[in-house]
Amino acid sequence: MKLAVVMDPIESINPKKDSTFAMLLAAQKRGHEVSYIRSDGLFTAGGQPAALCQTIQVVDQAHDYFSLEPVESRALNTFDCIAMRKDPPFDMEYIMDTYILELAEKQGVLVFNKPQALRDANEKFFTEFFTEFTPANRISRNPDLLRQAVHDLDEVIIKPMDGMGGQSIFKTSKQDKNLNVILETVTKNGSQTTIVQKFIPEISAGDKRILLINGKPVPYALARIPSDQDFRGNLAKGGTGQGVDLNPRDYAICEAVGPVLNSMGIVFAGIDVIGDYLTEINVTSPTCIRELDALYHLDIAGDLMDSLEAQL
């Protein structure tokens, strides 16, 4: 297989924790030709999608973990498969990248996740299609509507719709004298859509990340447990990871969400579950492969490669 991976600068990742790095290792182990593309290297010429690419070799170690061949310009239809693994923010530049990848898809390249699905499945909003599993919430850019939701729900989480890693997330309540400034900040004075979500106390037991391949869950989750200095469980914000088996509620959520993701062409996804509640559906660059592999002696990226090979 000729595989290209669109990702953020590889020199900035933590190879011990990076799921895209796990995919690179798995592809290389299987003898596939692997190319590295930075998103600013994607372009079109005369309607033909192309990119500045570099053949990459990776080593599973903390330092000197990659080497790159010289840059070459290459048509995207010369690849069998392209992985879109750029991190949010999900902005207009990200959308432009999906348009380029969609041109490659129309020329027969297997792109995962499917470009249209990346645009359709906003990671915060997509849970609205599964409200039987979600906490009470309100989504709007109108600060008055959001303020009323806070008064109705009392203790809440307020977060933007396009972030990741716990960025710009606030925990507040109707008694908080900072509520107005929080709403002004997150909505950018009424210009940015924001979600107010009922706070789930079970976050103390962890925010579970469940990974799905073609809509089927890995049978273990990584519960990201907040530190005693923060309410957020994100590993990037000091949370610690603990492996847990999926419980019946987790499987029920996966049985509802998984087939929908699969039908949309979302090959690899990560859903977030706190207590009994689905809080996010991550489709851009979900993580936790390496942590779950280490805890349970799995090969999740290898399973993903097997799936891609089968599709091709």
Short mmCIF file of N, CA and C in Angstrom, two decimals, residues 106-173:
data_model
loop_
_atom_site.label_atom_id
_atom_site.label_comp_id
_atom_site.label_asym_id
_atom_site.label_seq_id
_atom_site.Cartn_x
_atom_site.Cartn_y
_atom_site.Cartn_z
N LYS A 106 -12.30 11.39 -5.26
CA LYS A 106 -13.06 11.21 -6.50
C LYS A 106 -12.21 10.55 -7.59
N GLN A 107 -10.88 10.60 -7.42
CA GLN A 107 -9.99 9.93 -8.37
C GLN A 107 -9.62 8.52 -7.92
N GLY A 108 -10.30 8.02 -6.89
CA GLY A 108 -10.13 6.62 -6.49
C GLY A 108 -9.28 6.38 -5.27
N VAL A 109 -8.81 7.43 -4.62
CA VAL A 109 -7.97 7.26 -3.42
C VAL A 109 -8.88 7.04 -2.21
N LEU A 110 -8.51 6.10 -1.36
CA LEU A 110 -9.22 5.88 -0.10
C LEU A 110 -8.72 6.92 0.90
N VAL A 111 -9.59 7.85 1.27
CA VAL A 111 -9.23 8.90 2.22
C VAL A 111 -9.97 8.63 3.52
N PHE A 112 -9.22 8.57 4.63
CA PHE A 112 -9.89 8.40 5.92
C PHE A 112 -9.37 9.46 6.88
N ASN A 113 -10.31 10.01 7.66
CA ASN A 113 -11.74 9.80 7.49
C ASN A 113 -12.25 10.55 6.26
N LYS A 114 -13.39 10.10 5.76
CA LYS A 114 -13.96 10.66 4.53
C LYS A 114 -14.08 12.18 4.65
N PRO A 115 -13.59 12.94 3.67
CA PRO A 115 -13.59 14.40 3.79
C PRO A 115 -14.96 15.01 4.07
N GLN A 116 -15.99 14.53 3.38
CA GLN A 116 -17.32 15.08 3.64
C GLN A 116 -17.76 14.80 5.07
N ALA A 117 -17.43 13.62 5.58
CA ALA A 117 -17.80 13.28 6.96
C ALA A 117 -17.07 14.16 7.96
N LEU A 118 -15.83 14.51 7.67
CA LEU A 118 -15.10 15.42 8.55
C LEU A 118 -15.80 16.77 8.64
N ARG A 119 -16.37 17.21 7.52
CA ARG A 119 -17.09 18.48 7.53
C ARG A 119 -18.45 18.35 8.21
N ASP A 120 -19.09 17.20 8.05
CA ASP A 120 -20.45 17.04 8.55
C ASP A 120 -20.51 16.75 10.05
N ALA A 121 -19.49 16.08 10.58
CA ALA A 121 -19.55 15.57 11.96
C ALA A 121 -18.73 16.43 12.90
N ASN A 122 -19.22 17.65 13.16
CA ASN A 122 -18.54 18.48 14.15
C ASN A 122 -18.48 17.74 15.48
N GLU A 123 -17.31 17.76 16.10
CA GLU A 123 -17.06 16.87 17.24
C GLU A 123 -17.90 17.20 18.46
N LYS A 124 -18.29 18.45 18.62
CA LYS A 124 -19.17 18.82 19.73
C LYS A 124 -20.64 18.71 19.32
N PHE A 125 -20.97 19.13 18.10
CA PHE A 125 -22.37 19.19 17.68
C PHE A 125 -22.94 17.83 17.31
N PHE A 126 -22.13 16.91 16.84
CA PHE A 126 -22.63 15.65 16.29
C PHE A 126 -23.35 14.81 17.35
N THR A 127 -23.05 15.06 18.62
CA THR A 127 -23.75 14.34 19.67
C THR A 127 -25.24 14.67 19.69
N GLU A 128 -25.64 15.80 19.08
CA GLU A 128 -27.04 16.19 19.04
C GLU A 128 -27.91 15.19 18.27
N PHE A 129 -27.29 14.31 17.50
CA PHE A 129 -28.03 13.28 16.79
C PHE A 129 -28.25 12.03 17.65
N PHE A 130 -27.75 12.07 18.88
CA PHE A 130 -27.87 10.92 19.79
C PHE A 130 -28.28 11.40 21.17
N THR A 131 -29.34 12.21 21.22
CA THR A 131 -29.69 12.90 22.46
C THR A 131 -30.17 11.97 23.58
N GLU A 132 -30.52 10.72 23.23
CA GLU A 132 -30.89 9.79 24.30
C GLU A 132 -29.71 9.44 25.20
N PHE A 133 -28.49 9.80 24.74
CA PHE A 133 -27.29 9.48 25.52
C PHE A 133 -26.54 10.73 26.01
N THR A 134 -27.03 11.92 25.71
CA THR A 134 -26.26 13.13 25.99
C THR A 134 -26.80 13.88 27.20
N PRO A 135 -25.93 14.64 27.89
CA PRO A 135 -26.41 15.49 28.98
C PRO A 135 -27.20 16.68 28.43
N ALA A 136 -28.02 17.29 29.27
CA ALA A 136 -28.76 18.48 28.86
C ALA A 136 -27.78 19.57 28.41
N ASN A 137 -28.14 20.29 27.36
CA ASN A 137 -27.22 21.31 26.84
C ASN A 137 -27.98 22.34 26.03
N ARG A 138 -27.27 23.36 25.63
CA ARG A 138 -27.76 24.33 24.65
C ARG A 138 -26.58 24.78 23.81
N ILE A 139 -26.82 24.90 22.50
CA ILE A 139 -25.79 25.35 21.55
C ILE A 139 -26.30 26.62 20.88
N SER A 140 -25.49 27.67 20.94
CA SER A 140 -25.88 28.94 20.35
C SER A 140 -24.66 29.86 20.34
N ARG A 141 -24.77 30.97 19.61
CA ARG A 141 -23.77 32.03 19.74
C ARG A 141 -24.36 33.24 20.48
N ASN A 142 -25.63 33.14 20.85
CA ASN A 142 -26.32 34.23 21.52
C ASN A 142 -26.06 34.16 23.03
N PRO A 143 -25.34 35.11 23.61
CA PRO A 143 -25.02 35.04 25.04
C PRO A 143 -26.25 35.00 25.94
N ASP A 144 -27.34 35.67 25.54
CA ASP A 144 -28.54 35.66 26.37
C ASP A 144 -29.15 34.27 26.44
N LEU A 145 -29.20 33.58 25.31
CA LEU A 145 -29.72 32.22 25.29
C LEU A 145 -28.85 31.28 26.12
N LEU A 146 -27.54 31.46 26.01
CA LEU A 146 -26.62 30.61 26.76
C LEU A 146 -26.70 30.91 28.26
N ARG A 147 -26.85 32.18 28.60
CA ARG A 147 -26.96 32.56 30.01
C ARG A 147 -28.22 31.94 30.63
N GLN A 148 -29.30 31.93 29.87
CA GLN A 148 -30.52 31.32 30.37
C GLN A 148 -30.34 29.82 30.59
N ALA A 149 -29.58 29.18 29.69
CA ALA A 149 -29.30 27.75 29.86
C ALA A 149 -28.52 27.49 31.13
N VAL A 150 -27.56 28.36 31.43
CA VAL A 150 -26.80 28.21 32.68
C VAL A 150 -27.73 28.32 33.88
N HIS A 151 -28.65 29.26 33.85
CA HIS A 151 -29.59 29.42 34.97
C HIS A 151 -30.52 28.21 35.09
N ASP A 152 -30.86 27.60 33.96
CA ASP A 152 -31.72 26.41 33.99
C ASP A 152 -30.97 25.18 34.49
N LEU A 153 -29.70 25.05 34.07
CA LEU A 153 -28.93 23.83 34.36
C LEU A 153 -28.07 23.96 35.61
N ASP A 154 -27.83 25.17 36.07
CA ASP A 154 -27.06 25.49 37.27
C ASP A 154 -25.57 25.27 37.07
N GLU A 155 -25.06 24.07 37.30
CA GLU A 155 -23.62 23.84 37.20
C GLU A 155 -23.32 23.28 35.81
N VAL A 156 -22.45 23.95 35.05
CA VAL A 156 -22.28 23.62 33.64
C VAL A 156 -20.82 23.68 33.22
N ILE A 157 -20.61 23.14 32.03
CA ILE A 157 -19.36 23.31 31.28
C ILE A 157 -19.68 24.19 30.08
N ILE A 158 -18.83 25.16 29.80
CA ILE A 158 -18.98 26.01 28.62
C ILE A 158 -17.73 25.84 27.76
N LYS A 159 -17.92 25.51 26.48
CA LYS A 159 -16.76 25.29 25.62
C LYS A 159 -17.07 25.68 24.17
N PRO A 160 -16.03 26.09 23.42
CA PRO A 160 -16.22 26.40 22.01
C PRO A 160 -16.42 25.12 21.21
N MET A 161 -16.85 25.26 19.96
CA MET A 161 -17.19 24.10 19.14
C MET A 161 -16.02 23.57 18.32
N ASP A 162 -14.89 24.26 18.32
CA ASP A 162 -13.83 23.88 17.38
C ASP A 162 -12.50 23.59 18.05
N GLY A 163 -12.48 23.43 19.38
CA GLY A 163 -11.21 23.23 20.07
C GLY A 163 -10.89 21.77 20.30
N MET A 164 -9.79 21.53 21.01
CA MET A 164 -9.37 20.19 21.38
C MET A 164 -8.49 20.28 22.62
N GLY A 165 -8.26 19.13 23.25
CA GLY A 165 -7.30 19.07 24.35
C GLY A 165 -7.69 19.88 25.57
N GLY A 166 -8.97 20.17 25.74
CA GLY A 166 -9.39 20.91 26.93
C GLY A 166 -9.21 22.41 26.84
N GLN A 167 -8.90 22.93 25.65
CA GLN A 167 -8.64 24.36 25.51
C GLN A 167 -9.93 25.17 25.63
N SER A 168 -9.85 26.27 26.37
CA SER A 168 -10.94 27.25 26.49
C SER A 168 -12.23 26.65 27.04
N ILE A 169 -12.09 25.65 27.93
CA ILE A 169 -13.25 25.05 28.58
C ILE A 169 -13.39 25.64 29.99
N PHE A 170 -14.61 26.06 30.33
CA PHE A 170 -14.86 26.66 31.64
C PHE A 170 -15.92 25.85 32.38
N LYS A 171 -15.72 25.71 33.68
CA LYS A 171 -16.75 25.17 34.57
C LYS A 171 -17.30 26.34 35.37
N THR A 172 -18.63 26.49 35.34
CA THR A 172 -19.23 27.65 36.00
C THR A 172 -20.64 27.31 36.46
N SER A 173 -21.33 28.28 37.02
CA SER A 173 -22.69 28.06 37.50
C SER A 173 -23.43 29.40 37.49
#
